[in-house]
CSV table of C-alpha atoms and ligand atoms in Angstrom, one decimal:
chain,number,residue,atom,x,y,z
A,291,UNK,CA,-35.2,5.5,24.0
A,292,UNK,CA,-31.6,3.9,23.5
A,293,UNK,CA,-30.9,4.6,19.8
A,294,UNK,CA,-27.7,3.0,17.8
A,295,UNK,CA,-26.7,4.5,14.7
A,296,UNK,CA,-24.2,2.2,12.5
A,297,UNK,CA,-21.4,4.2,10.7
A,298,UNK,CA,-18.4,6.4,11.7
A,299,UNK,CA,-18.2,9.2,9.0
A,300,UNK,CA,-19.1,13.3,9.0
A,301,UNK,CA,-22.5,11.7,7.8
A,302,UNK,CA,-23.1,9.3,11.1
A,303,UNK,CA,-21.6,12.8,13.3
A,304,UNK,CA,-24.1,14.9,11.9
A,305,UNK,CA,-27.4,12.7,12.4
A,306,UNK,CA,-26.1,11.6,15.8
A,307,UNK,CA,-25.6,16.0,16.3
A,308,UNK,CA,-29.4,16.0,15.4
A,309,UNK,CA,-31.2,13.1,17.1
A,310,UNK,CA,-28.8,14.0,20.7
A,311,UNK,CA,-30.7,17.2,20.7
A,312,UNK,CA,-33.9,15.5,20.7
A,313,UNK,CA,-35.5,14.9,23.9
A,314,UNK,CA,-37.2,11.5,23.1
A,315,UNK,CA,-32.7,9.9,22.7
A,316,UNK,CA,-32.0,9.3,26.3
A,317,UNK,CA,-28.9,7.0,25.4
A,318,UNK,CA,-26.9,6.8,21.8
A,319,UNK,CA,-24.3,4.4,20.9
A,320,UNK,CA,-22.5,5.1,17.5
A,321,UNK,CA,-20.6,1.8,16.3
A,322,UNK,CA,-17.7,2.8,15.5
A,323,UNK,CA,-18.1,6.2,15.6
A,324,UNK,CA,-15.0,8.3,15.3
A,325,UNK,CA,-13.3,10.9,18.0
A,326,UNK,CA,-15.8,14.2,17.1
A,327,UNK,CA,-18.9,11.6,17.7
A,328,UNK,CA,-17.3,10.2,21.0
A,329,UNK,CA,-17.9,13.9,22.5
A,330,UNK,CA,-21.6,13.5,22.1
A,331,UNK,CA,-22.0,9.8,22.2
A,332,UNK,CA,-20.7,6.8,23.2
A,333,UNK,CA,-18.6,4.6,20.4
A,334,UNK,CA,-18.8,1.1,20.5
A,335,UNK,CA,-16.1,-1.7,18.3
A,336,UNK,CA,-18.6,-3.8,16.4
A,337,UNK,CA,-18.9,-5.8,13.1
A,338,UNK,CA,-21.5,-3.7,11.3
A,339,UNK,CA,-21.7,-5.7,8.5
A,340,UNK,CA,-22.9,-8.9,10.6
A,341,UNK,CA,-26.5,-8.7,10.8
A,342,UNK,CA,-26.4,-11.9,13.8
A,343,UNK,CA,-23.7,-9.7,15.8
A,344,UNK,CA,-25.5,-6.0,15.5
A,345,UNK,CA,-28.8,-8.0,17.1
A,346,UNK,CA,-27.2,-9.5,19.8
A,347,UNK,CA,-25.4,-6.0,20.3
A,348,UNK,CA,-28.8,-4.3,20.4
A,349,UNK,CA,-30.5,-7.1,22.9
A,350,UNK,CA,-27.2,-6.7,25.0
A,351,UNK,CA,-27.9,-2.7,25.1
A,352,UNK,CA,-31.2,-2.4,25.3
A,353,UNK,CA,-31.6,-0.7,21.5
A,354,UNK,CA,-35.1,0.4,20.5
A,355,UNK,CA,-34.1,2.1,17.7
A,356,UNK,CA,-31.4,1.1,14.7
A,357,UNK,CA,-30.2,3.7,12.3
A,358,UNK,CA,-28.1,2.9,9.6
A,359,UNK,CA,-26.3,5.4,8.2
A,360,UNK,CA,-24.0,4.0,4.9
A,361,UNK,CA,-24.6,1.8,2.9
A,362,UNK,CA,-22.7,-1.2,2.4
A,363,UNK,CA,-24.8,-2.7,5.6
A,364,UNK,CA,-27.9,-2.2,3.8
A,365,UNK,CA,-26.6,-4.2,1.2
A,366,UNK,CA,-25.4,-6.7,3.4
A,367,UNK,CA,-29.3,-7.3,4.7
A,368,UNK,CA,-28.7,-5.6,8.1
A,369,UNK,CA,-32.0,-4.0,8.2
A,370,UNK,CA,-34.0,-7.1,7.2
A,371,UNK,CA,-32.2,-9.1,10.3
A,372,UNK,CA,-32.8,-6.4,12.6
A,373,UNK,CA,-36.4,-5.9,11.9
A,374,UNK,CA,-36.7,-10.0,11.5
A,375,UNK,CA,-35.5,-9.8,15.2
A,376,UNK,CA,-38.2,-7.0,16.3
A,377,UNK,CA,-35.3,-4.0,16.5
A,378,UNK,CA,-37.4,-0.7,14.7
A,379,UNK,CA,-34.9,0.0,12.1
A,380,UNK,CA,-34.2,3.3,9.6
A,381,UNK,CA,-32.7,1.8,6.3
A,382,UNK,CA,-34.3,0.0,3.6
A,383,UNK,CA,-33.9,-3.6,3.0
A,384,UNK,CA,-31.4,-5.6,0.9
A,385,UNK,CA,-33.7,-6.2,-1.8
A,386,UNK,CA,-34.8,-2.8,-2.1
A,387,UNK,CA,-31.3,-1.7,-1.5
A,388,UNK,CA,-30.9,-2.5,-4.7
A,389,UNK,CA,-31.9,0.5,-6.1
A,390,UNK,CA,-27.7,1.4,-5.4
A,391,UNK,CA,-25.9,-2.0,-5.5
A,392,UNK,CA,-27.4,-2.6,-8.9
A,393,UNK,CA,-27.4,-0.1,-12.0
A,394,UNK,CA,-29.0,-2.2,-13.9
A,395,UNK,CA,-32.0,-3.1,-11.5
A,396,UNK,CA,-32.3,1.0,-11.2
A,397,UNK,CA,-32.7,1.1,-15.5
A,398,UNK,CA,-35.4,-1.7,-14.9
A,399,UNK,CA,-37.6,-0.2,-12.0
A,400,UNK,CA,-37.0,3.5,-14.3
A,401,UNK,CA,-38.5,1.5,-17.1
A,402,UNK,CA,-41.0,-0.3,-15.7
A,403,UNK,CA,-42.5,3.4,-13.9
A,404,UNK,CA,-41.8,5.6,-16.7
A,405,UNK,CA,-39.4,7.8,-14.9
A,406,UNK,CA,-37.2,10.1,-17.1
A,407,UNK,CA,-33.8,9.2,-17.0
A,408,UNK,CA,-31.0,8.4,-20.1
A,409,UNK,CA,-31.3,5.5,-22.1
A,410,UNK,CA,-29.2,2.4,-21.7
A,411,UNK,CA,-28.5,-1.1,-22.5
A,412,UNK,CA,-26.7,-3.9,-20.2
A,413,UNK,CA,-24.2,-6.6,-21.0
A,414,UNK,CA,-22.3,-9.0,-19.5
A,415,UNK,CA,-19.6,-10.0,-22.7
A,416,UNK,CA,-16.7,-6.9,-23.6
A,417,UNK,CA,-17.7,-7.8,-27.0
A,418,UNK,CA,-21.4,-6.8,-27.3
A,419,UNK,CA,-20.4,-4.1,-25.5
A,420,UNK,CA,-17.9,-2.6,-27.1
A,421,UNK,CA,-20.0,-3.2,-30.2
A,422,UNK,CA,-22.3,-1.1,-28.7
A,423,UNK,CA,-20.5,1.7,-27.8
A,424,UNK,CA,-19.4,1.5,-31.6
A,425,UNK,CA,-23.2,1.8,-32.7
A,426,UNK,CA,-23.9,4.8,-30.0
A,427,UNK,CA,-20.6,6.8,-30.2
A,428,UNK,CA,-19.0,9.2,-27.8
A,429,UNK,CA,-19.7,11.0,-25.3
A,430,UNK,CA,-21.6,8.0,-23.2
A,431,UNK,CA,-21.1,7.1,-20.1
A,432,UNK,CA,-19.9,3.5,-18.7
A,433,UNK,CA,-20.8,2.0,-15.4
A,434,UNK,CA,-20.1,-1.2,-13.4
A,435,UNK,CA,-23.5,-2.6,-12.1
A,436,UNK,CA,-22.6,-2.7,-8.7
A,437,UNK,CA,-21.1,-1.1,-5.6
A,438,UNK,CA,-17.7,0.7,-6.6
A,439,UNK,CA,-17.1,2.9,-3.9
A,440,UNK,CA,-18.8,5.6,-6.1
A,441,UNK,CA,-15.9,4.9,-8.6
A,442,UNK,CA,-17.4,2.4,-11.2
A,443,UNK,CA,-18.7,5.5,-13.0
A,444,UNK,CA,-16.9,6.7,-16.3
A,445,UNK,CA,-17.8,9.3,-18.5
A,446,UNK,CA,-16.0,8.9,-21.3
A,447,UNK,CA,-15.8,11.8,-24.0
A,448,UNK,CA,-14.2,9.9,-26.9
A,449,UNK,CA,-14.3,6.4,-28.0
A,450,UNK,CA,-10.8,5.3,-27.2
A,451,UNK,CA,-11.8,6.2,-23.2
A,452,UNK,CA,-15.0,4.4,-23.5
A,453,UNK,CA,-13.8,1.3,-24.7
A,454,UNK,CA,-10.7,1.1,-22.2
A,455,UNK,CA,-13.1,1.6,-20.0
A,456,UNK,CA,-15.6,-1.2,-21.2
A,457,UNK,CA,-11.9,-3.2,-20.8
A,458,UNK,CA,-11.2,-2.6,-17.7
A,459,UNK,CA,-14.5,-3.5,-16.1
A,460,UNK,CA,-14.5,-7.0,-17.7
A,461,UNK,CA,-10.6,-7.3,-16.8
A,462,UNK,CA,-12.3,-7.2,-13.2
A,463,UNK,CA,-10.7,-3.6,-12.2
A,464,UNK,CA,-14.2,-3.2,-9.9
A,465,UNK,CA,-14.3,-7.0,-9.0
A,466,UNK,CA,-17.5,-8.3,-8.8
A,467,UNK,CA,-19.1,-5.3,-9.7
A,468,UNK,CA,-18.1,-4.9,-12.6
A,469,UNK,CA,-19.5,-8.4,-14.3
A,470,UNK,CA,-21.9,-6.8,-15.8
A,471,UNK,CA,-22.2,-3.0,-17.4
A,472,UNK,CA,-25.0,-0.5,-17.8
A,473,UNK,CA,-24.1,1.9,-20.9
A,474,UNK,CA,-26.0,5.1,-21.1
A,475,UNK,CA,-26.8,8.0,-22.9
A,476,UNK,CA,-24.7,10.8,-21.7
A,477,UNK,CA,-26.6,13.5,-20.3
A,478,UNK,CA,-26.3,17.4,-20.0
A,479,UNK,CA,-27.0,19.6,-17.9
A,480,UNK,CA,-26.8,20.7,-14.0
A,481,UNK,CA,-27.0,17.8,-11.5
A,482,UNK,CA,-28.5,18.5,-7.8
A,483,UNK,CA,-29.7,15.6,-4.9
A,484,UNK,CA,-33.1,15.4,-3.7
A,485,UNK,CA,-33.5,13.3,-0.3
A,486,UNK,CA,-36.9,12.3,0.9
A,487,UNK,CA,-37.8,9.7,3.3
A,488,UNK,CA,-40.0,6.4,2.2
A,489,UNK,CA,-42.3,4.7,4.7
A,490,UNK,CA,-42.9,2.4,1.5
A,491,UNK,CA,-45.8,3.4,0.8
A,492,UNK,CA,-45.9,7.7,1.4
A,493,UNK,CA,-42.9,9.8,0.9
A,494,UNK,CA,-41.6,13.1,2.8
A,495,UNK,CA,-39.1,15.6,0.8
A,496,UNK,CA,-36.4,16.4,3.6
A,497,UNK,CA,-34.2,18.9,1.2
A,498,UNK,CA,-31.9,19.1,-1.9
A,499,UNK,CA,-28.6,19.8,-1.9
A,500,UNK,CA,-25.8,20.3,-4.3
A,501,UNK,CA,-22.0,18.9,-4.1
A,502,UNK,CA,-18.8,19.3,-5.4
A,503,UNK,CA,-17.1,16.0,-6.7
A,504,UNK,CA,-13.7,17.3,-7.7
A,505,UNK,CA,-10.9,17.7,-5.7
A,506,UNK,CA,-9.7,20.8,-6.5
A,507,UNK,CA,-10.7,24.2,-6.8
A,508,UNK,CA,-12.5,25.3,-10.4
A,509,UNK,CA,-13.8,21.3,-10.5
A,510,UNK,CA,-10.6,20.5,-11.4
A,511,UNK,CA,-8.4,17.6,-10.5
A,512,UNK,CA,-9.8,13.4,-9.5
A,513,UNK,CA,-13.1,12.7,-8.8
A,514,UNK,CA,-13.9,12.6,-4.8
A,515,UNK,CA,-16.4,11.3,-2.5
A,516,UNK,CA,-17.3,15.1,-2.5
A,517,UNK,CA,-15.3,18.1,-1.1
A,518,UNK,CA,-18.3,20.0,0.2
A,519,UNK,CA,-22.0,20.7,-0.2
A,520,UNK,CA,-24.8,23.2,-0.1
A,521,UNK,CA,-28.3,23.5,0.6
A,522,UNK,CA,-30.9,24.1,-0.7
A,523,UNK,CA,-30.0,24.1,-4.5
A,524,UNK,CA,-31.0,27.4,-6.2
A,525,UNK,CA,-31.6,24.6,-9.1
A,526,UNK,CA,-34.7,22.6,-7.4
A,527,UNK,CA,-37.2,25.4,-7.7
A,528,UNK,CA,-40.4,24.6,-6.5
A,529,UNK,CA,-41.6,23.3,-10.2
A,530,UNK,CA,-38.5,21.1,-10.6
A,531,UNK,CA,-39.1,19.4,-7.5
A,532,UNK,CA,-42.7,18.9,-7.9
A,533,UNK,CA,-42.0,17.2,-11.2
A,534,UNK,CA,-39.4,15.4,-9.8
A,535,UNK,CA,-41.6,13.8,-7.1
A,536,UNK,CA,-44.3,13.2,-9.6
A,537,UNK,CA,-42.5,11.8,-12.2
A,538,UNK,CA,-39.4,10.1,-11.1
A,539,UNK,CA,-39.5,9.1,-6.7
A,540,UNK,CA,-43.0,8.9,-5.9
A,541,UNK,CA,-43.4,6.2,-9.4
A,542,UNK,CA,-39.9,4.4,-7.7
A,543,UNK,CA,-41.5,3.8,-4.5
A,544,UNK,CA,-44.9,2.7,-5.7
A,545,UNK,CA,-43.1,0.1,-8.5
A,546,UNK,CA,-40.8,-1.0,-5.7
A,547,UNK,CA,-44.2,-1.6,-3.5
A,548,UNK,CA,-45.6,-3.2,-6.1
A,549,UNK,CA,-43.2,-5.8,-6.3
A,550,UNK,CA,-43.3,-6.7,-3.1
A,551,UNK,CA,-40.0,-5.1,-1.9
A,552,UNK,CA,-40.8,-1.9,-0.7
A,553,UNK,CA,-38.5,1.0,0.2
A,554,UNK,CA,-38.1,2.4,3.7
A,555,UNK,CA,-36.1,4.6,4.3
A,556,UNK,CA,-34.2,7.6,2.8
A,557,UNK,CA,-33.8,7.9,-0.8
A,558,UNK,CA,-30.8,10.1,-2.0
A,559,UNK,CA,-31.7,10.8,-5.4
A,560,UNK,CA,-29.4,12.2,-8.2
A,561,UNK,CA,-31.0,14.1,-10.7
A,562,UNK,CA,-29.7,16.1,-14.5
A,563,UNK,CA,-31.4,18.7,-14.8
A,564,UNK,CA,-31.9,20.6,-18.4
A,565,UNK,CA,-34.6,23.4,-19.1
A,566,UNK,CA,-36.9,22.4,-15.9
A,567,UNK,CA,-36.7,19.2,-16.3
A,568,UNK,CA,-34.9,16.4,-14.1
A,569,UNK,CA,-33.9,13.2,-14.8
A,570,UNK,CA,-32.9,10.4,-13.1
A,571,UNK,CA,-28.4,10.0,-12.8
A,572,UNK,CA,-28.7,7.4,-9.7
A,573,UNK,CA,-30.4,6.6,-6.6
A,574,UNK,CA,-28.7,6.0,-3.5
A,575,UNK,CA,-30.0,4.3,-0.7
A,576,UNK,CA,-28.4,6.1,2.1
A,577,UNK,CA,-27.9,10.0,3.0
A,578,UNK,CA,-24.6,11.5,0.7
A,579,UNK,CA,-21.8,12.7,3.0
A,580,UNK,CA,-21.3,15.1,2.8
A,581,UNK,CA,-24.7,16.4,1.9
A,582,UNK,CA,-26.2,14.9,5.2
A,583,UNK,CA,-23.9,17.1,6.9
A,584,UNK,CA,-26.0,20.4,5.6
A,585,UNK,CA,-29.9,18.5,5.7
A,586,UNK,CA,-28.6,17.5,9.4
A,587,UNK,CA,-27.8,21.6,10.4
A,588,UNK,CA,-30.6,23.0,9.1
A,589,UNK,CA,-33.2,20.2,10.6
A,590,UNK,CA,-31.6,19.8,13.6
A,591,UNK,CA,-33.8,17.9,16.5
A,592,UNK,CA,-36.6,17.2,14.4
A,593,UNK,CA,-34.9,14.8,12.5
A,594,UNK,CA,-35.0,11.9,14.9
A,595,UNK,CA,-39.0,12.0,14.4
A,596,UNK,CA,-39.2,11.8,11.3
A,597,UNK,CA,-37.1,9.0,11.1
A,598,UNK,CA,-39.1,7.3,13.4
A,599,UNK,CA,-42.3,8.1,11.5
A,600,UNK,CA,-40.6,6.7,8.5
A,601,UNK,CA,-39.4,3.4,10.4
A,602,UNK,CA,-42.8,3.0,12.2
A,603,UNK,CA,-44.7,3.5,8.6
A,604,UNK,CA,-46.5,6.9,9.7
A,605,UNK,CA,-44.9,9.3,7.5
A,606,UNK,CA,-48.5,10.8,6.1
A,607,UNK,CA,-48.4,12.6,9.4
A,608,UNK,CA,-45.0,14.0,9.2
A,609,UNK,CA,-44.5,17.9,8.7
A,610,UNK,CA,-40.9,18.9,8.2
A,611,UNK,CA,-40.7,22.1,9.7
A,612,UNK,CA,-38.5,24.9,7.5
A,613,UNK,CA,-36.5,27.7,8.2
A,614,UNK,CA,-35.7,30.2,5.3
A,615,UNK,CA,-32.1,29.2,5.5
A,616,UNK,CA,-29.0,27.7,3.8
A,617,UNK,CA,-26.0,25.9,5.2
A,618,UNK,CA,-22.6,24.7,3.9
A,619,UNK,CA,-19.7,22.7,4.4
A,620,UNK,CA,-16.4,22.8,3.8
A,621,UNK,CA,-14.7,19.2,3.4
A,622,UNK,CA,-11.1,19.1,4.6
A,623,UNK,CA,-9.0,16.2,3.3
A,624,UNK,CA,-5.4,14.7,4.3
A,625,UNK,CA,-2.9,16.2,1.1
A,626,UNK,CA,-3.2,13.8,-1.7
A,627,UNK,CA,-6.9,12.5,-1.2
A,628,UNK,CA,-8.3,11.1,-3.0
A,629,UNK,CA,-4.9,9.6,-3.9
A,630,UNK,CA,-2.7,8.4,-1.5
A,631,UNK,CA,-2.2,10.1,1.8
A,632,UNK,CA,-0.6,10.6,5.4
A,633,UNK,CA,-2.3,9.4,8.4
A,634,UNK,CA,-1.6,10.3,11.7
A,635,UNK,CA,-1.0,14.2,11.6
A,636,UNK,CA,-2.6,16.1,14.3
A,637,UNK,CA,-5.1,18.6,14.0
A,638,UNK,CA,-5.1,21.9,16.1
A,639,UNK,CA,-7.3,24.6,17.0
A,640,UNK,CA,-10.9,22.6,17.0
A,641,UNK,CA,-11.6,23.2,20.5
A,642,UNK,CA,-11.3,27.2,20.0
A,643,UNK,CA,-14.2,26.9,17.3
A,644,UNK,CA,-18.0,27.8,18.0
A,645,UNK,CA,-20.6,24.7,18.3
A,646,UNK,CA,-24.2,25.8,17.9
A,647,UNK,CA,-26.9,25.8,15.6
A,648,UNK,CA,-24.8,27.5,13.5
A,649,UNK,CA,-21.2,26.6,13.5
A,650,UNK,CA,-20.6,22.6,13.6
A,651,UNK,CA,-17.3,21.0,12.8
A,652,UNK,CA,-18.3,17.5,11.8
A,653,UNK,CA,-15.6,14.8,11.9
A,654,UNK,CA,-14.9,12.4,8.9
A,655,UNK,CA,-11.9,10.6,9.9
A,656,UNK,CA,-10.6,11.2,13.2
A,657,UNK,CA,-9.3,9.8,16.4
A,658,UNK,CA,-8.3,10.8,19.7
A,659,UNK,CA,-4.2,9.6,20.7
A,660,UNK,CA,-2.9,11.0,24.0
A,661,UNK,CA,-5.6,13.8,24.3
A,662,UNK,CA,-4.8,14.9,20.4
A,663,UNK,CA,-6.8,14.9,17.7
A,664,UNK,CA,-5.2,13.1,14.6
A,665,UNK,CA,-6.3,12.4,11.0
A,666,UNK,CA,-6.8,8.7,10.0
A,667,UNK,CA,-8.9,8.9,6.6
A,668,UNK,CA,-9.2,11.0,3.3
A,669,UNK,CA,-11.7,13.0,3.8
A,670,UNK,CA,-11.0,14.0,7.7
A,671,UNK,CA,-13.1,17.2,8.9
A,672,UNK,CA,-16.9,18.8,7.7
A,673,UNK,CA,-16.9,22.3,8.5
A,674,UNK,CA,-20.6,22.9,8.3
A,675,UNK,CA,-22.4,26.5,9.1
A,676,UNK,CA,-25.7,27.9,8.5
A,677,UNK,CA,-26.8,31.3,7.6
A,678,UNK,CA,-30.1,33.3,6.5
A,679,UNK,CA,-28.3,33.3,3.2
A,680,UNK,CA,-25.9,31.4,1.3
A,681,UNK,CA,-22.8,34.1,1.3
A,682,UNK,CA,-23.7,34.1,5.4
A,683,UNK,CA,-23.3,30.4,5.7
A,684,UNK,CA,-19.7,30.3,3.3
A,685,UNK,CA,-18.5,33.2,5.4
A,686,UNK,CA,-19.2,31.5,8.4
A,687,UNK,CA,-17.9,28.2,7.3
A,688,UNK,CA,-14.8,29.7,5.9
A,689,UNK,CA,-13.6,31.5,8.9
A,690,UNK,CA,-13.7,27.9,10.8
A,691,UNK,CA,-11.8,26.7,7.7
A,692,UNK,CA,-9.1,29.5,8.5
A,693,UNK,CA,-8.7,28.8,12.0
A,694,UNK,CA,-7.9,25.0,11.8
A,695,UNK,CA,-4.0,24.6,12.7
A,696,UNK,CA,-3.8,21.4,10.0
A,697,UNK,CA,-0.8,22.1,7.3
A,698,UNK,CA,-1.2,18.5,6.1
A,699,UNK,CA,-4.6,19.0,5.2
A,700,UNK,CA,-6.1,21.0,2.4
A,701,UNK,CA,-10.1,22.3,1.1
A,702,UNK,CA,-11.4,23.7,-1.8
A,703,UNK,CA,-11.9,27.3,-1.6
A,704,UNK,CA,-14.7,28.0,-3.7
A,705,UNK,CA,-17.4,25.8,-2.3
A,706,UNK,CA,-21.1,27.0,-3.7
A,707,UNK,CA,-19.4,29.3,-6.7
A,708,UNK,CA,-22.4,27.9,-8.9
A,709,UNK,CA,-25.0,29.7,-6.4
A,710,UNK,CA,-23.2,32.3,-5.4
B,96,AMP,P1,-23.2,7.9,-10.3
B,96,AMP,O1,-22.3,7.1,-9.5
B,96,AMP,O2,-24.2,7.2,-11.1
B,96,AMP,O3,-23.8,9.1,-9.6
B,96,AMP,O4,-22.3,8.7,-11.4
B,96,AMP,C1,-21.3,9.6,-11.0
B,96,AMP,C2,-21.3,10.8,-11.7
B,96,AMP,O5,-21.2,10.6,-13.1
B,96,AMP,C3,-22.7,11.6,-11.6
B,96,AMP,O6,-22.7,12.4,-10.5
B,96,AMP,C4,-22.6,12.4,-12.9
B,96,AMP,O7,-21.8,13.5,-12.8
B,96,AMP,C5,-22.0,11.5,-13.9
B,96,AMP,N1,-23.0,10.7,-14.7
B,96,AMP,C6,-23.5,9.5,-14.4
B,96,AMP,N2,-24.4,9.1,-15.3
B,96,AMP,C7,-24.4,10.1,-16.3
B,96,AMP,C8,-25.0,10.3,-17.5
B,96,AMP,N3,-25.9,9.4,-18.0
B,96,AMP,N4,-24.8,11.5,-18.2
B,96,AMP,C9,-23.9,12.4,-17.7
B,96,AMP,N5,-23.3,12.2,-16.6
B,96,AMP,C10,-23.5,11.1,-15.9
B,97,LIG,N1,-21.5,12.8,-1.8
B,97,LIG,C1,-21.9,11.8,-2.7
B,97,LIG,C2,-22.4,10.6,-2.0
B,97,LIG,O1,-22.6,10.5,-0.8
B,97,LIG,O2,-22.6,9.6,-2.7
C-alpha cells in the first residue's frame, strides 16, 4: 500500500524508520519530511493543516493509508476530512482531539469517569482567578486551556509567580489559548508517559517511557520540548500500569465513546506517580518526540500493523510483540535552544555512524544544501540506540553522540540518571 505520514520531526523519522521496514508499505511519502527522512522516503511540499489540500494530495498519489503524526492537524480536523473522503486514517478526530487542545475538556471527561488526577477549577475573568489562587495558596500549578506549544504550563511555587502568571495568560501572552485557565492542585511525585493505541472502543498498551524536559544537565536550565527519552520506565511496574489502564485510559476512552466522539488513535498519556499510584498530569493526542523515537526502535516493523488495526477498528486482535529490551535517545539541539538559536551550521560525521536495529540517528530539524547536512530547527538530531539493558542502550547512544562533528550543537549528558 502507498502510505503518507504528515509531519517532519525525529517523531515522523522514526515511525516512517518502522512502517519502511514493513513489507505490506510499498510506497511512503512524508509531507514535509526533513533531510534524514528523504533517505528512506520520499518528501513532498504540502499544506498539512488543509484538510481539502491533504485529500486531493492523497487522490492525486494513490494514498491508502494517512498517518498523522503531530498534533496541530488533528486539531485542525484533518482526520475527520480524510476519513469523510474514504482515506483510512491514524489520528483521532478534532472533537476527540480535544483531550490536548483543551485542559479544561480533559478535567471534565476525568470528572465525569472518575479517573485520578489533581483537583481544579476553570475561569475565564483574572479576577476570580486570582481570588482563587488566594483561597488555594502556593505551590499550584496554572495552565492556559489550549494549545501552547507545550508552554502554557506554569508551576508556580509561591504566590507572587502564580498570580503573574494568572496575568499574563489574560494579558493574551498564549493568545487564544489562554482565554480561559485550568488551576490545579500541584502534584508530587515522579512523572512517566504511557502510550496505547484506541480503536475507540478497545485499547492496546504500546510502551511507557520517561523524558527529560530541561535543557541542561542535572534538570537544570528552561523548560524544552524534551532533550531525550527512555524506555521502558523502571517507574510503570506491572501494577502501576495495570491500574493505570483500569482507572484512568480505559474509563477516557469508554466516556469519550459514550459521548459520541470516540478516540482513535494513540493516546500519549502523562501520568504523577506517588506510592503506586498514578494520576492523570495531561493527555496528548499524538506520540511525544521524542519518546516516539524509543517506542519506534524497539517495535520496529510491527508498528505499521498495529496502526492499521487501530485505524481499521480491529485492535482486540492485536498482540504487540516484546523484546526484553530498553532503548534511548540522545536529543541534540542548535546552542541556545530552547532560546534563540543559529540556523544553518553543518553537521559532520552522520554518514560514518551505524544504522540498524540498534543504532538510528533520527533527524529533528534538518536539510540537505549542496550535498551537506545543515541544522534548521532547535531541536535538530535523535540519537536513538537500543540495548538488552539500559547502561547498553546509553553507551551505545553516547558514542554516536561523541562522534557527531557539530560544535554549534550541544546534549545533555546524563540522559536516564533517574534509572540508571
Ligand atoms: P503539561 O503540559 O500539562 O504536561 O504540563 C507540563 C509539565 O508541568 C508536566 O510534565 C509536569 O511536570 C508539570 N505539571 C503539570 N500539571 C501539574 C500538576 N498538577 N502538579 C505538578 N506538576 C504538574
Ligand atoms: N516530549 C513531550 C511531548 O512530546 O509532548
Amino acid at each position: 500500500m502507498n502510505i503518507l505520514i504528515l509531519g517532519g520531526g525525529g517523531r515522523e523519522h522514526a515511525l516512517a524508520w518502522a512502517v519502511m521496514q514493513n513489507p505490506k508499505c510499498d510506497k511512503l511519502i512524508v509531507a514535509p519530511g526533513n533531510a534524514g527522512i528523504a533517505k528512506i522516503a520520499e518528501c513532498a511540499s504540502l499544506d498539512i493543516l488543509n484538510g481539502d489540500a491533504v485529500v486531493q494530495f492523497c487522490e492525486a498519489n494513490a494514498i491508502s493509508f494517512v498517518i498523522i503524526g503531530p498534533e496541530a492537524p488533528l486539531a485542525a480536523g484533518v482526520a475527520d476530512r480524510l476519513r469523510d473522503a474514504g482515506v483510512l486514517t491514524f489520528g483521532p478526530s478534532q472533537a476527540a482531539a480535544q483531550l490536548e487542545a483543551s485542559k479544561g475538556f480533559t478535567k471534565e471527561i476525568c470528572d465525569a469517569c472518575g479517573a485520578p488526577t489533581a483537583s481544579y477549577a476553570r475561569f475565564d475573568t483574572a479576577e476570580d482567578a486570582r481570588a482563587y489562587v488566594q483561597d488555594q495558596g502556593a505551590p499550584i500549578v496554572i495552565k492556559a486551556d489550549g494549545l501552547a506549544a507545550g508552554k502554557g504550563v506554569i508551576v508556580a511555587m509561591d504566590m507572587a509567580t502564580a498570580l503573574g502568571a494568572i496575568d499574563d495568560m489574560f494579558a493574551g501572552e498564549f493568545g487564544s489559548a489562554g482565554a480561559e485557565v485550568v488551576i490545579e492542585e500541584f502534584m508530587e511525585g515522579e512523572e512517566a508517559s504511557f502510550f496505547v493505541l484506541s480503536d475507540g472502543e478497545n485499547v492496546l498498551p504500546l510502551g511507557t517511557a520517561q523524558d527529560h524536559k530541561r535543557a541542561y544537565d542535572g534538570d537544570e536550565g528552561p523548560n524544552t520540548g524534551g532533550m531525550g527519552a527512555y524506555s521502558p520506565a523502571p517507574i510503570m511496574t506491572d501494577t502501576v500500569t495495570q491500574k493505570a489502564l483500569d482507572e484512568i485510559v480505559k474509563p477516557t476512552v469508554a466516556e469519550m465513546a459514550k459521548r459520541g466522539t470516540p478516540y482513535q488513535g494513540v493516546l500519549y498519556a502523562g501520568f504523577m506517580i506517588k506510592n503506586g499510584q498514578p494520576r492523570l498530569v495531561e493527555y496528548n493526542a499524538r506520540f511525544g518526540d521524542p519518546e516516539c523515537q524509543v517506542l519506534m526502535l524497539r517495535l520496529g516493523a510491527q508498528v505499521l500493523d498495529h496502526l492499521l488495526a487501530c485505524a481499521e477498528g480491529r485492535l482486540h486482535e492485536a498482540r504487540v510483540n516484546w523484546a526484553d529490551d530498553h532503548a534511548m535517545t540522545v536529543v541534540m539541539a542548535a546552542k541556545g535552544y530552547p532560546g534563540a538559536y543559529e540556523k544553518g551550521t553543518e553537521i559532520r560525521g552522520l554518514s560514518d555512524l551505524p544504522e540498524d536495529s540498534a543504532h538510528m540517528v533520527f533527524h529533528a530539524g534538518t536539510s540537505e544544501r549542496d550535498g551537506k547536512i545543515v541544522a534548521t530547527g532547535g531541536r535538530v538530531l535523535n540519537v536513538t540506540a537500543r540495548g538488552a539493558t539500559l547502561q547498553e542502550a546509553r553507551d551505545r547512544a553516547y558514542d554516536m553522540t561523541s562522534r557527531i562533528d557539530w560544535p554549534e550543537g550541544f546534549y545533555r549528558t546524563d540522559i536516564g540518571w533517574r534509572a540508571l
